[in-house]
CSV table of C-alpha atoms and ligand atoms in Angstrom, one decimal:
chain,number,residue,atom,x,y,z
A,60,UNK,CA,8.8,-11.5,-12.9
A,61,UNK,CA,5.9,-10.0,-10.8
A,62,UNK,CA,6.2,-9.6,-7.1
A,63,UNK,CA,3.1,-8.8,-5.0
A,64,UNK,CA,3.5,-7.3,-1.6
A,65,UNK,CA,0.6,-6.7,0.8
A,66,UNK,CA,0.3,-5.6,4.4
A,67,UNK,CA,-1.1,-3.0,6.7
A,68,UNK,CA,0.1,0.6,7.1
A,69,UNK,CA,3.4,1.0,8.9
A,70,UNK,CA,4.5,-2.6,8.4
A,71,UNK,CA,7.6,-1.6,6.4
A,72,UNK,CA,6.3,-3.0,3.1
A,73,UNK,CA,7.1,0.2,1.2
A,74,UNK,CA,10.7,0.3,2.2
A,75,UNK,CA,11.1,-3.5,1.7
A,76,UNK,CA,9.5,-3.2,-1.8
A,77,UNK,CA,11.8,-0.4,-2.8
A,78,UNK,CA,14.8,-2.4,-1.8
A,79,UNK,CA,13.5,-5.5,-3.6
A,80,UNK,CA,12.8,-3.4,-6.7
A,81,UNK,CA,16.4,-2.2,-6.7
A,82,UNK,CA,17.9,-5.6,-6.0
A,83,UNK,CA,15.8,-7.5,-8.7
A,84,UNK,CA,15.7,-4.6,-11.2
A,85,UNK,CA,11.9,-4.2,-11.1
A,86,UNK,CA,9.6,-1.3,-11.8
A,87,UNK,CA,8.0,-0.3,-8.4
A,88,UNK,CA,4.4,0.9,-7.7
A,89,UNK,CA,3.1,1.9,-4.3
A,90,UNK,CA,-0.6,1.4,-5.1
A,91,UNK,CA,-1.6,3.3,-2.0
A,92,UNK,CA,-0.7,6.6,-3.8
A,93,UNK,CA,-3.6,6.0,-6.2
A,94,UNK,CA,-6.1,5.9,-3.4
A,95,UNK,CA,-4.4,8.8,-1.7
A,96,UNK,CA,-4.5,10.9,-4.9
A,97,UNK,CA,-8.3,10.3,-5.1
A,98,UNK,CA,-8.7,11.3,-1.5
A,99,UNK,CA,-6.6,14.4,-1.8
A,100,UNK,CA,-8.5,15.6,-4.9
A,101,UNK,CA,-11.8,15.0,-3.0
A,102,UNK,CA,-10.6,17.0,0.0
A,103,UNK,CA,-9.4,19.8,-2.3
A,104,UNK,CA,-12.7,20.0,-4.1
A,105,UNK,CA,-14.7,19.6,-1.0
A,106,UNK,CA,-16.4,16.4,-2.2
A,107,UNK,CA,-18.3,14.5,0.4
A,108,UNK,CA,-16.8,11.1,1.3
A,109,UNK,CA,-20.1,9.4,0.7
A,110,UNK,CA,-20.5,10.8,-2.8
A,111,UNK,CA,-19.6,7.6,-4.6
A,112,UNK,CA,-20.3,9.0,-8.1
A,113,UNK,CA,-18.0,11.9,-7.7
A,114,UNK,CA,-15.3,9.7,-6.1
A,115,UNK,CA,-15.5,7.4,-9.1
A,116,UNK,CA,-15.1,10.4,-11.5
A,117,UNK,CA,-12.0,11.5,-9.6
A,118,UNK,CA,-10.6,8.0,-9.7
A,119,UNK,CA,-11.1,7.9,-13.5
A,120,UNK,CA,-8.9,11.0,-13.9
A,121,UNK,CA,-6.0,9.6,-11.8
A,122,UNK,CA,-2.9,8.8,-13.8
A,123,UNK,CA,0.1,7.1,-12.1
A,124,UNK,CA,2.7,9.2,-13.9
A,125,UNK,CA,1.2,12.5,-13.0
A,126,UNK,CA,0.4,12.1,-9.3
A,127,UNK,CA,1.6,15.0,-7.2
A,128,UNK,CA,3.3,13.4,-4.1
A,129,UNK,CA,3.2,16.5,-2.0
A,130,UNK,CA,0.3,16.5,0.5
A,131,UNK,CA,-0.7,12.9,0.0
A,132,UNK,CA,0.8,11.6,3.3
A,133,UNK,CA,-1.3,13.6,5.8
A,134,UNK,CA,-3.5,12.0,8.3
A,135,UNK,CA,-6.6,13.4,6.7
A,136,UNK,CA,-5.7,11.9,3.4
A,137,UNK,CA,-4.8,8.5,5.0
A,138,UNK,CA,-8.2,8.4,6.6
A,139,UNK,CA,-10.2,9.4,3.5
A,140,UNK,CA,-8.1,7.1,1.3
A,141,UNK,CA,-9.1,4.1,3.4
A,142,UNK,CA,-12.8,5.2,3.3
A,143,UNK,CA,-13.0,5.7,-0.4
A,144,UNK,CA,-11.1,2.4,-0.9
A,145,UNK,CA,-14.3,0.7,0.3
A,146,UNK,CA,-16.2,2.0,-2.8
A,147,UNK,CA,-16.2,-0.8,-5.5
A,148,UNK,CA,-16.5,1.6,-8.5
A,149,UNK,CA,-13.4,3.5,-7.3
A,150,UNK,CA,-11.4,0.2,-6.9
A,151,UNK,CA,-12.5,-0.9,-10.4
A,152,UNK,CA,-11.2,2.3,-11.9
A,153,UNK,CA,-7.8,2.0,-10.1
A,154,UNK,CA,-7.5,-1.7,-10.8
A,155,UNK,CA,-7.1,-1.3,-14.5
A,156,UNK,CA,-4.2,1.2,-14.0
A,157,UNK,CA,-2.4,-1.1,-11.5
A,158,UNK,CA,-2.8,-4.2,-13.8
A,159,UNK,CA,-1.5,-2.2,-16.7
A,160,UNK,CA,1.5,-1.2,-14.7
A,161,UNK,CA,2.2,-4.8,-13.6
A,162,UNK,CA,2.0,-6.0,-17.2
A,163,UNK,CA,4.0,-3.3,-18.8
A,164,UNK,CA,7.2,-2.7,-16.7
A,165,UNK,CA,9.8,-0.3,-18.2
A,166,UNK,CA,11.7,-2.1,-21.0
A,167,UNK,CA,15.0,-1.9,-19.2
A,168,UNK,CA,13.5,-3.7,-16.1
A,169,UNK,CA,13.0,-7.4,-15.4
A,170,UNK,CA,9.5,-7.1,-14.2
A,171,UNK,CA,7.3,-5.3,-11.6
A,172,UNK,CA,6.8,-5.1,-7.9
A,173,UNK,CA,3.6,-3.6,-6.5
A,174,UNK,CA,2.6,-3.1,-2.9
A,175,UNK,CA,-0.8,-2.4,-1.3
A,176,UNK,CA,-3.6,-4.4,0.3
A,177,UNK,CA,-5.0,-6.5,-2.5
A,178,UNK,CA,-2.1,-7.1,-4.8
A,179,UNK,CA,-1.7,-10.9,-4.3
A,180,UNK,CA,-5.5,-11.4,-4.2
A,181,UNK,CA,-7.0,-9.1,-6.9
A,182,UNK,CA,-4.4,-7.0,-8.8
A,183,UNK,CA,-1.9,-9.8,-9.5
A,184,UNK,CA,-3.3,-13.1,-8.3
A,185,UNK,CA,-0.9,-14.9,-10.6
A,186,UNK,CA,2.2,-13.1,-9.2
A,187,UNK,CA,5.4,-15.2,-9.2
A,188,UNK,CA,6.0,-14.2,-5.6
A,189,UNK,CA,3.7,-13.0,-2.9
A,190,UNK,CA,4.8,-11.5,0.4
A,191,UNK,CA,2.7,-10.4,3.3
A,192,UNK,CA,4.5,-7.9,5.5
A,193,UNK,CA,3.1,-7.3,9.0
A,194,UNK,CA,3.9,-5.9,12.4
A,195,UNK,CA,2.1,-5.4,15.7
A,196,UNK,CA,-0.3,-2.5,15.7
A,197,UNK,CA,1.4,-0.6,18.5
A,198,UNK,CA,4.8,-0.9,16.8
A,199,UNK,CA,3.4,0.3,13.5
A,200,UNK,CA,1.6,3.2,15.2
A,201,UNK,CA,4.9,4.2,16.9
A,202,UNK,CA,6.7,4.2,13.6
A,203,UNK,CA,4.1,6.4,12.0
A,204,UNK,CA,3.9,8.7,15.0
A,205,UNK,CA,7.7,9.3,14.8
A,206,UNK,CA,7.4,10.0,11.1
A,207,UNK,CA,4.6,12.5,11.7
A,208,UNK,CA,6.5,14.2,14.6
A,209,UNK,CA,9.1,15.4,12.1
A,210,UNK,CA,6.7,17.8,10.5
A,211,UNK,CA,4.4,18.3,13.5
A,212,UNK,CA,5.8,18.1,17.1
A,213,UNK,CA,2.3,18.2,18.6
A,214,UNK,CA,1.1,14.9,17.2
A,215,UNK,CA,-0.2,12.6,19.9
A,216,UNK,CA,0.7,9.0,19.9
A,217,UNK,CA,-2.7,7.7,21.2
A,218,UNK,CA,-4.5,9.5,18.3
A,219,UNK,CA,-2.2,8.0,15.7
A,220,UNK,CA,-2.7,4.6,17.3
A,221,UNK,CA,-6.5,4.9,17.1
A,222,UNK,CA,-6.4,6.2,13.5
A,223,UNK,CA,-4.3,3.2,12.5
A,224,UNK,CA,-6.6,0.8,14.4
A,225,UNK,CA,-9.7,2.1,12.5
A,226,UNK,CA,-7.9,2.1,9.2
A,227,UNK,CA,-6.8,-1.5,9.8
A,228,UNK,CA,-10.3,-2.5,10.6
A,229,UNK,CA,-11.7,-0.8,7.5
A,230,UNK,CA,-9.0,-2.2,5.2
A,231,UNK,CA,-9.5,-5.8,6.5
A,232,UNK,CA,-13.2,-5.9,6.9
A,233,UNK,CA,-14.5,-4.2,3.7
A,234,UNK,CA,-16.4,-6.4,1.3
A,235,UNK,CA,-14.4,-5.7,-1.8
A,236,UNK,CA,-10.7,-6.8,-1.9
A,237,UNK,CA,-10.0,-6.8,1.8
A,238,UNK,CA,-6.5,-7.1,3.2
A,239,UNK,CA,-6.0,-10.9,3.8
A,240,UNK,CA,-3.1,-13.3,4.0
A,241,UNK,CA,-3.2,-15.8,1.2
A,242,UNK,CA,-1.9,-19.3,1.7
A,243,UNK,CA,0.7,-18.9,-1.0
A,244,UNK,CA,2.3,-15.8,0.6
A,245,UNK,CA,5.5,-15.7,2.6
A,246,UNK,CA,4.7,-13.8,5.8
A,247,UNK,CA,7.3,-11.6,7.4
A,248,UNK,CA,6.7,-10.0,10.8
A,249,UNK,CA,8.8,-6.9,11.0
A,250,UNK,CA,7.8,-6.1,14.7
A,251,UNK,CA,11.2,-6.8,16.1
A,252,UNK,CA,13.4,-6.8,13.1
A,253,UNK,CA,15.5,-4.1,11.3
A,254,UNK,CA,14.6,-3.3,7.7
A,255,UNK,CA,17.8,-5.0,6.5
A,256,UNK,CA,16.9,-8.2,8.3
A,257,UNK,CA,13.4,-8.2,6.9
A,258,UNK,CA,14.6,-7.3,3.4
A,259,UNK,CA,17.1,-10.1,3.5
A,260,UNK,CA,14.4,-12.6,4.5
A,261,UNK,CA,12.2,-11.5,1.6
A,262,UNK,CA,15.1,-11.4,-0.9
A,263,UNK,CA,16.4,-14.9,0.2
A,264,UNK,CA,13.0,-16.4,0.0
A,265,UNK,CA,12.6,-15.1,-3.6
A,266,UNK,CA,16.1,-16.3,-4.5
A,267,UNK,CA,15.5,-19.7,-3.1
A,268,UNK,CA,12.3,-20.2,-5.2
A,269,UNK,CA,13.4,-18.4,-8.3
A,270,UNK,CA,15.1,-21.2,-10.3
B,559,LIG,O1,-0.7,1.9,1.6
B,559,LIG,P1,-1.3,3.2,2.0
B,559,LIG,O2,-1.3,3.4,3.5
B,559,LIG,O3,-0.7,4.4,1.4
B,559,LIG,O4,-2.8,3.2,1.5
B,559,LIG,C1,-3.8,4.1,1.8
B,559,LIG,C2,-5.1,3.5,1.8
B,559,LIG,O5,-5.4,3.1,0.4
B,559,LIG,C3,-5.3,2.2,2.6
B,559,LIG,O6,-5.7,2.5,3.9
B,559,LIG,C4,-6.3,1.4,1.9
B,559,LIG,C5,-6.2,1.9,0.4
B,559,LIG,N1,-5.5,0.9,-0.4
B,559,LIG,C6,-6.2,-0.2,-0.9
B,559,LIG,O7,-7.4,-0.3,-0.5
B,559,LIG,N2,-5.7,-1.1,-1.7
B,559,LIG,C7,-4.4,-0.9,-2.1
B,559,LIG,N3,-3.9,-1.8,-3.0
B,559,LIG,C8,-3.6,0.1,-1.6
B,559,LIG,C9,-4.2,1.0,-0.8
């Protein structure tokens, strides 16, 4: 069984995906970490964000199992990840890895669940279940701001809001694999719901269509 989860940053899709992975015994991949790994490597090596050839080379070297998760959640990495995600050659490199993951879950698992921006449209268009997790921009920005405050008490909410707004705009308006809601996806708005309520909605929807 393959489950595709899409949605903007801060919607809660990661947490919901992890809980669904546990409940349905699925291998889980947060596909955003691939784009983040490319961005972090480019920042470390001082590669210009417009240097598409170098970005593609970096993407070619990314391996899901060896991504170092430390340092990939910073604001600079988030911003650059969204920028290099507009480069088609980068997307193409990362696409093969994501599809391989979806098609080869761990042998002790019953399938795979992937979350990102283009899972239901490009990575796994034939997924058994597609969910689109969303929330109002201000609410998502507030969630991210609170998260960032834990490591940096000087973070300003309005800046986080603006960063999220431009990332949303880039992710939804790019030519290649933009973030869109497909007609076959179950949409869950987490704006005014707890994670447990949203998770139960997703879980029950899958259960109701599973057999
Ligand atoms: O999910 P995230 O916030 O970690 O993703 C970081 C960026 O990576 C996001 O702004 C756009 C890009 N991305 C993408 O284009 N396609 C995906 N499937 C996942 C992430």
